[in-house]
XYZ file of C-alpha atoms in Angstrom:
350
model
C -9.280 -56.649 -75.070
C -11.422 -57.391 -72.012
C -14.132 -60.042 -72.080
C -16.889 -57.421 -72.227
C -19.007 -57.749 -75.359
C -19.024 -54.394 -77.105
C -20.731 -55.805 -80.205
C -24.433 -55.139 -79.643
C -27.457 -56.324 -81.570
C -29.915 -53.862 -83.050
C -32.416 -54.896 -80.360
C -29.911 -54.104 -77.581
C -29.085 -50.712 -79.112
C -32.766 -49.835 -79.458
C -33.303 -50.537 -75.740
C -30.433 -48.199 -74.840
C -31.140 -45.427 -77.369
C -32.272 -41.897 -76.540
C -34.378 -41.862 -79.756
C -35.000 -38.118 -79.583
C -32.493 -35.284 -79.473
C -31.003 -35.155 -75.926
C -31.417 -31.854 -74.042
C -27.722 -30.936 -74.068
C -27.664 -31.281 -77.865
C -30.988 -29.475 -78.284
C -29.454 -26.445 -76.594
C -26.422 -26.486 -78.889
C -28.625 -26.783 -81.968
C -30.870 -23.953 -80.796
C -27.883 -21.670 -80.258
C -26.648 -22.332 -83.775
C -30.079 -21.723 -85.273
C -30.003 -18.106 -84.010
C -27.406 -17.039 -86.588
C -29.536 -17.564 -89.733
C -32.361 -15.704 -87.949
C -30.032 -12.741 -87.373
C -29.156 -12.640 -91.054
C -32.846 -12.873 -91.959
C -33.797 -9.917 -89.725
C -30.736 -7.774 -90.445
C -32.614 -5.332 -92.708
C -35.288 -4.770 -90.038
C -32.557 -4.102 -87.511
C -30.832 -1.575 -89.799
C -34.172 0.124 -90.542
C -34.783 0.731 -86.818
C -31.378 2.303 -86.279
C -31.684 4.378 -89.472
C -34.591 6.462 -88.179
C -33.469 9.899 -86.992
C -34.345 10.482 -83.349
C -33.608 13.491 -81.182
C -33.342 11.428 -77.999
C -33.066 7.784 -77.080
C -36.624 7.476 -75.806
C -37.608 7.840 -79.466
C -35.458 4.820 -80.385
C -37.088 2.738 -77.665
C -40.535 3.687 -79.021
C -39.484 2.502 -82.489
C -38.176 -0.814 -81.105
C -41.405 -1.265 -79.142
C -43.608 -0.719 -82.192
C -41.408 -2.717 -84.586
C -42.160 -6.234 -85.824
C -38.614 -7.107 -84.664
C -38.810 -8.346 -81.078
C -36.857 -6.519 -78.385
C -34.794 -9.592 -77.536
C -33.855 -10.112 -81.216
C -32.906 -6.418 -81.500
C -30.721 -6.838 -78.413
C -29.158 -10.004 -79.868
C -28.150 -8.077 -83.011
C -26.389 -5.453 -80.889
C -24.635 -8.129 -78.836
C -23.312 -9.914 -81.926
C -22.179 -6.666 -83.587
C -20.368 -5.585 -80.428
C -18.825 -9.057 -79.973
C -20.330 -8.908 -76.496
C -20.743 -12.495 -75.348
C -22.359 -13.964 -72.276
C -19.188 -13.640 -70.190
C -18.963 -9.890 -70.894
C -22.620 -9.436 -69.967
C -22.000 -11.215 -66.657
C -18.866 -9.114 -66.108
C -20.697 -5.815 -66.681
C -23.370 -6.861 -64.185
C -20.908 -8.041 -61.517
C -18.625 -4.983 -61.921
C -21.443 -2.541 -62.562
C -20.745 -0.245 -59.629
C -17.119 0.274 -60.613
C -18.019 0.839 -64.284
C -20.913 3.183 -63.468
C -20.298 4.567 -59.969
C -23.087 7.154 -60.348
C -25.513 4.521 -61.649
C -25.708 6.343 -64.953
C -24.013 6.440 -68.342
C -22.671 9.837 -69.333
C -21.839 9.707 -73.022
C -21.045 11.796 -76.069
C -23.468 11.693 -79.016
C -23.554 14.068 -81.978
C -20.984 16.273 -80.261
C -23.228 16.728 -77.225
C -23.102 15.150 -73.781
C -26.058 13.078 -72.633
C -26.846 11.136 -69.498
C -28.813 7.916 -69.141
C -29.993 6.810 -65.699
C -30.019 3.036 -65.267
C -33.248 1.597 -63.880
C -32.678 -2.174 -63.601
C -28.957 -2.898 -63.696
C -27.241 -4.423 -61.865
C -29.581 -7.373 -61.370
C -29.369 -9.700 -58.394
C -27.285 -12.781 -59.169
C -25.870 -13.381 -62.620
C -27.167 -11.603 -65.708
C -27.533 -14.544 -68.085
C -28.633 -14.915 -71.699
C -31.649 -16.776 -70.367
C -32.734 -13.823 -68.219
C -32.414 -11.532 -71.239
C -34.348 -13.881 -73.510
C -31.458 -14.165 -75.976
C -30.399 -17.767 -75.470
C -31.173 -20.429 -78.036
C -34.294 -21.544 -76.176
C -35.894 -18.088 -75.843
C -34.628 -15.961 -78.732
C -37.454 -16.961 -81.084
C -40.083 -16.060 -78.480
C -41.038 -12.422 -79.053
C -40.384 -10.332 -75.950
C -41.377 -6.732 -75.350
C -38.824 -4.148 -74.341
C -38.048 -4.432 -70.625
C -36.115 -2.077 -68.366
C -33.187 -4.509 -68.320
C -33.246 -4.598 -72.135
C -33.161 -0.773 -72.229
C -30.215 -0.570 -69.829
C -28.186 -3.080 -71.801
C -29.118 -1.534 -75.164
C -27.766 1.800 -73.938
C -24.493 0.175 -72.916
C -24.172 -1.615 -76.254
C -24.947 1.556 -78.223
C -22.859 4.098 -76.314
C -20.465 2.244 -74.007
C -17.462 3.230 -76.132
C -18.588 6.889 -75.974
C -18.716 6.922 -72.179
C -17.185 9.978 -70.511
C -15.795 7.574 -67.909
C -12.413 6.460 -69.269
C -12.466 3.076 -67.541
C -15.950 2.263 -68.840
C -15.072 3.388 -72.374
C -12.020 1.144 -72.386
C -13.923 -1.940 -71.205
C -16.783 -1.208 -73.630
C -14.628 -0.196 -76.606
C -16.632 -2.252 -79.131
C -19.978 -0.795 -78.051
C -19.919 1.947 -80.663
C -22.858 1.490 -83.018
C -24.705 4.418 -81.426
C -22.369 6.710 -83.370
C -24.230 5.758 -86.554
C -27.835 6.202 -85.371
C -29.964 7.955 -87.977
C -27.241 7.681 -90.624
C -28.376 4.888 -93.000
C -25.336 4.954 -95.301
C -22.804 4.808 -92.473
C -24.923 2.238 -90.632
C -25.072 -0.011 -93.663
C -21.346 0.189 -94.200
C -20.522 -0.421 -90.537
C -22.973 -3.303 -90.110
C -22.106 -5.010 -93.403
C -18.401 -4.851 -92.500
C -19.123 -6.269 -89.059
C -21.259 -9.014 -90.570
C -18.324 -10.080 -92.734
C -16.789 -11.041 -89.400
C -20.088 -12.439 -88.132
C -20.370 -14.524 -91.313
C -17.425 -16.580 -90.077
C -19.702 -17.679 -87.265
C -22.555 -18.073 -89.726
C -20.709 -20.266 -92.187
C -19.424 -22.404 -89.346
C -22.888 -22.670 -87.874
C -24.580 -23.596 -91.104
C -22.068 -26.383 -91.660
C -22.858 -27.551 -88.138
C -25.781 -29.735 -89.086
C -27.310 -31.816 -86.349
C -24.923 -34.597 -87.304
C -21.977 -32.243 -86.960
C -23.135 -31.225 -83.489
C -23.365 -34.884 -82.461
C -19.876 -35.496 -83.888
C -18.447 -32.543 -81.957
C -20.193 -33.673 -78.787
C -18.691 -37.173 -78.995
C -15.253 -35.712 -79.733
C -15.410 -33.400 -76.710
C -16.760 -36.194 -74.502
C -13.863 -38.459 -75.421
C -11.350 -35.661 -74.890
C -12.763 -35.036 -71.406
C -13.211 -38.658 -70.331
C -10.498 -40.743 -71.979
C -7.639 -41.009 -69.540
C -5.134 -42.146 -72.168
C -1.834 -40.320 -72.583
C -0.666 -39.208 -76.044
C -3.897 -40.107 -77.800
C -4.966 -38.171 -80.899
C -8.615 -37.491 -81.806
C -9.131 -36.274 -85.364
C -12.493 -35.281 -86.857
C -12.980 -36.379 -90.475
C -9.803 -38.450 -90.289
C -8.367 -41.414 -92.193
C -6.945 -44.805 -91.302
C -3.659 -45.793 -92.979
C -4.402 -47.915 -96.029
C -8.196 -48.017 -95.628
C -9.707 -46.948 -98.955
C -13.035 -46.679 -100.703
C -11.441 -46.604 -104.180
C -8.443 -48.205 -105.839
C -6.656 -44.845 -106.037
C -3.317 -44.773 -104.274
C -3.568 -41.025 -103.633
C -4.840 -39.545 -100.374
C -8.153 -38.799 -102.141
C -8.874 -42.527 -102.171
C -8.645 -42.846 -98.383
C -11.935 -43.350 -96.569
C -13.003 -40.492 -94.286
C -14.461 -41.325 -90.874
C -16.325 -38.977 -88.502
C -13.631 -39.467 -85.841
C -10.298 -41.278 -85.891
C -8.671 -42.085 -82.549
C -5.020 -43.063 -82.688
C -1.973 -43.766 -80.573
C 1.249 -44.846 -82.213
C 0.308 -47.629 -84.666
C -3.169 -48.287 -83.227
C -6.265 -46.742 -84.838
C -10.009 -46.725 -84.172
C -12.530 -45.302 -86.639
C -15.825 -44.001 -85.215
C -18.915 -43.235 -87.265
C -21.691 -41.202 -85.598
C -25.314 -41.066 -86.722
C -28.177 -39.393 -84.883
C -31.310 -39.058 -86.998
C -34.626 -38.097 -85.430
C -36.316 -38.177 -88.854
C -35.551 -40.923 -91.321
C -33.242 -40.411 -94.303
C -30.940 -42.464 -96.478
C -27.619 -41.599 -94.781
C -27.717 -44.661 -92.551
C -28.385 -46.836 -95.631
C -25.276 -45.435 -97.313
C -23.181 -46.137 -94.225
C -24.548 -49.668 -94.090
C -23.713 -50.225 -97.760
C -20.074 -49.411 -97.060
C -19.887 -51.233 -93.711
C -18.632 -54.665 -94.786
C -15.824 -53.415 -97.054
C -14.659 -50.948 -94.415
C -14.783 -53.537 -91.661
C -12.770 -56.129 -93.601
C -10.022 -53.631 -94.440
C -9.919 -52.380 -90.841
C -9.897 -55.875 -89.391
C -7.062 -56.980 -91.726
C -4.994 -53.965 -90.651
C -5.493 -54.714 -86.945
C -7.530 -51.554 -86.342
C -11.022 -51.223 -84.824
C -14.384 -49.883 -86.036
C -17.014 -48.361 -83.738
C -20.443 -46.784 -84.267
C -22.498 -44.344 -82.210
C -26.073 -44.806 -83.443
C -29.259 -43.202 -82.168
C -32.416 -41.388 -83.170
C -35.895 -42.641 -83.986
C -35.297 -42.061 -87.700
C -32.365 -44.443 -87.765
C -34.308 -47.241 -86.124
C -36.927 -47.018 -88.847
C -34.177 -48.489 -91.061
C -33.645 -51.592 -88.958
C -31.846 -53.629 -91.622
C -29.244 -50.893 -92.028
C -28.649 -50.742 -88.259
C -28.387 -54.532 -88.159
C -25.687 -54.421 -90.837
C -23.693 -51.817 -88.925
C -23.918 -53.874 -85.732
C -22.649 -56.927 -87.636
C -19.632 -55.093 -89.049
C -18.539 -53.296 -85.905
C -16.224 -53.945 -82.975
C -18.239 -51.653 -80.708
C -21.713 -50.177 -81.140
C -23.236 -47.754 -78.618
C -26.253 -45.456 -78.395
C -26.060 -41.727 -77.664
C -26.074 -41.080 -73.913
C -23.491 -40.423 -71.233
C -23.673 -44.045 -70.046
C -23.248 -45.368 -73.560
C -20.366 -43.023 -74.360
C -18.719 -44.311 -71.179
C -18.927 -47.802 -72.708
C -17.188 -46.432 -75.801
C -14.495 -44.981 -73.531
C -14.021 -48.418 -71.930
C -13.711 -50.034 -75.363
C -11.071 -47.499 -76.420
C -9.187 -47.862 -73.141
C -9.138 -51.647 -73.551
C -7.810 -51.380 -77.089
C -5.166 -48.756 -76.395
C -4.064 -50.236 -73.060
C -0.235 -50.675 -73.036
C -0.403 -54.432 -72.354
C -3.041 -55.141 -74.970
C -1.908 -57.399 -77.730
């Protein structure tokens, strides 16, 4: 290893810490928090589409007078149509080829209708932020805008377009077929939400700690210039146990395990803005883990941050004592972690 001291004191870590959720993580957390809100407002969404209307202006009036915001209504349609941000940008950038007459001619209830676009395409990129459906803006109630109306029409009837090219590109935009038909709507939406629930279950398991863990993993993948290195979330170190069981169940699980050949580094990640007992539990296990890891020739590292954690100073002090490398949560600090890993895995390191 190099002569750099990667073992920090609690005072040094506090000086370097972000303390409060960094902006890039706040955005990730906000995006995940949208999914439970969609589930919560699903019945309102279905109720709006269940009302029988003779023309689409009637639907827009219902959306406008509903307690469900226009941007949340739009978000429901986007999720059901599996119509992500890239597709929205694509529709805007290729708008003139998809809708050469600047209108959507579509089939509904066995009749042909025409909708004249008023705001699309917009200048520049059409982003989730502009539509008010990104994690930061989705919970802010927005009234129905002309851009919302244009995109809602595409999401409802894109698959029913009389233009073959448009219909092919917008094949999943089909929910308009079920307007005013509560039974069919319920069946269609519930089936689609079985698929959406895969996102939901994944999102709900993505606690703030999970987001931090994923962020560190991705940062290391992008910034560690080491060939043939493996990064495993919730991984194990050979022979490092928290029980006397010889089975795999007895192996200690770490947030991340970095390995190359017979070298291993365990990384534990804790970012707590509000205080809880998790950091105490980690501290209680720290000495035993460290001694086993040290005896095996492996390394132990911690990423620790958040105002809540530093309210438990004794626990942080224990982790710093039983660690080969302790860093706070920032790009600069994660670069220090990268240096530590590079030193350890360097080919000439003994």
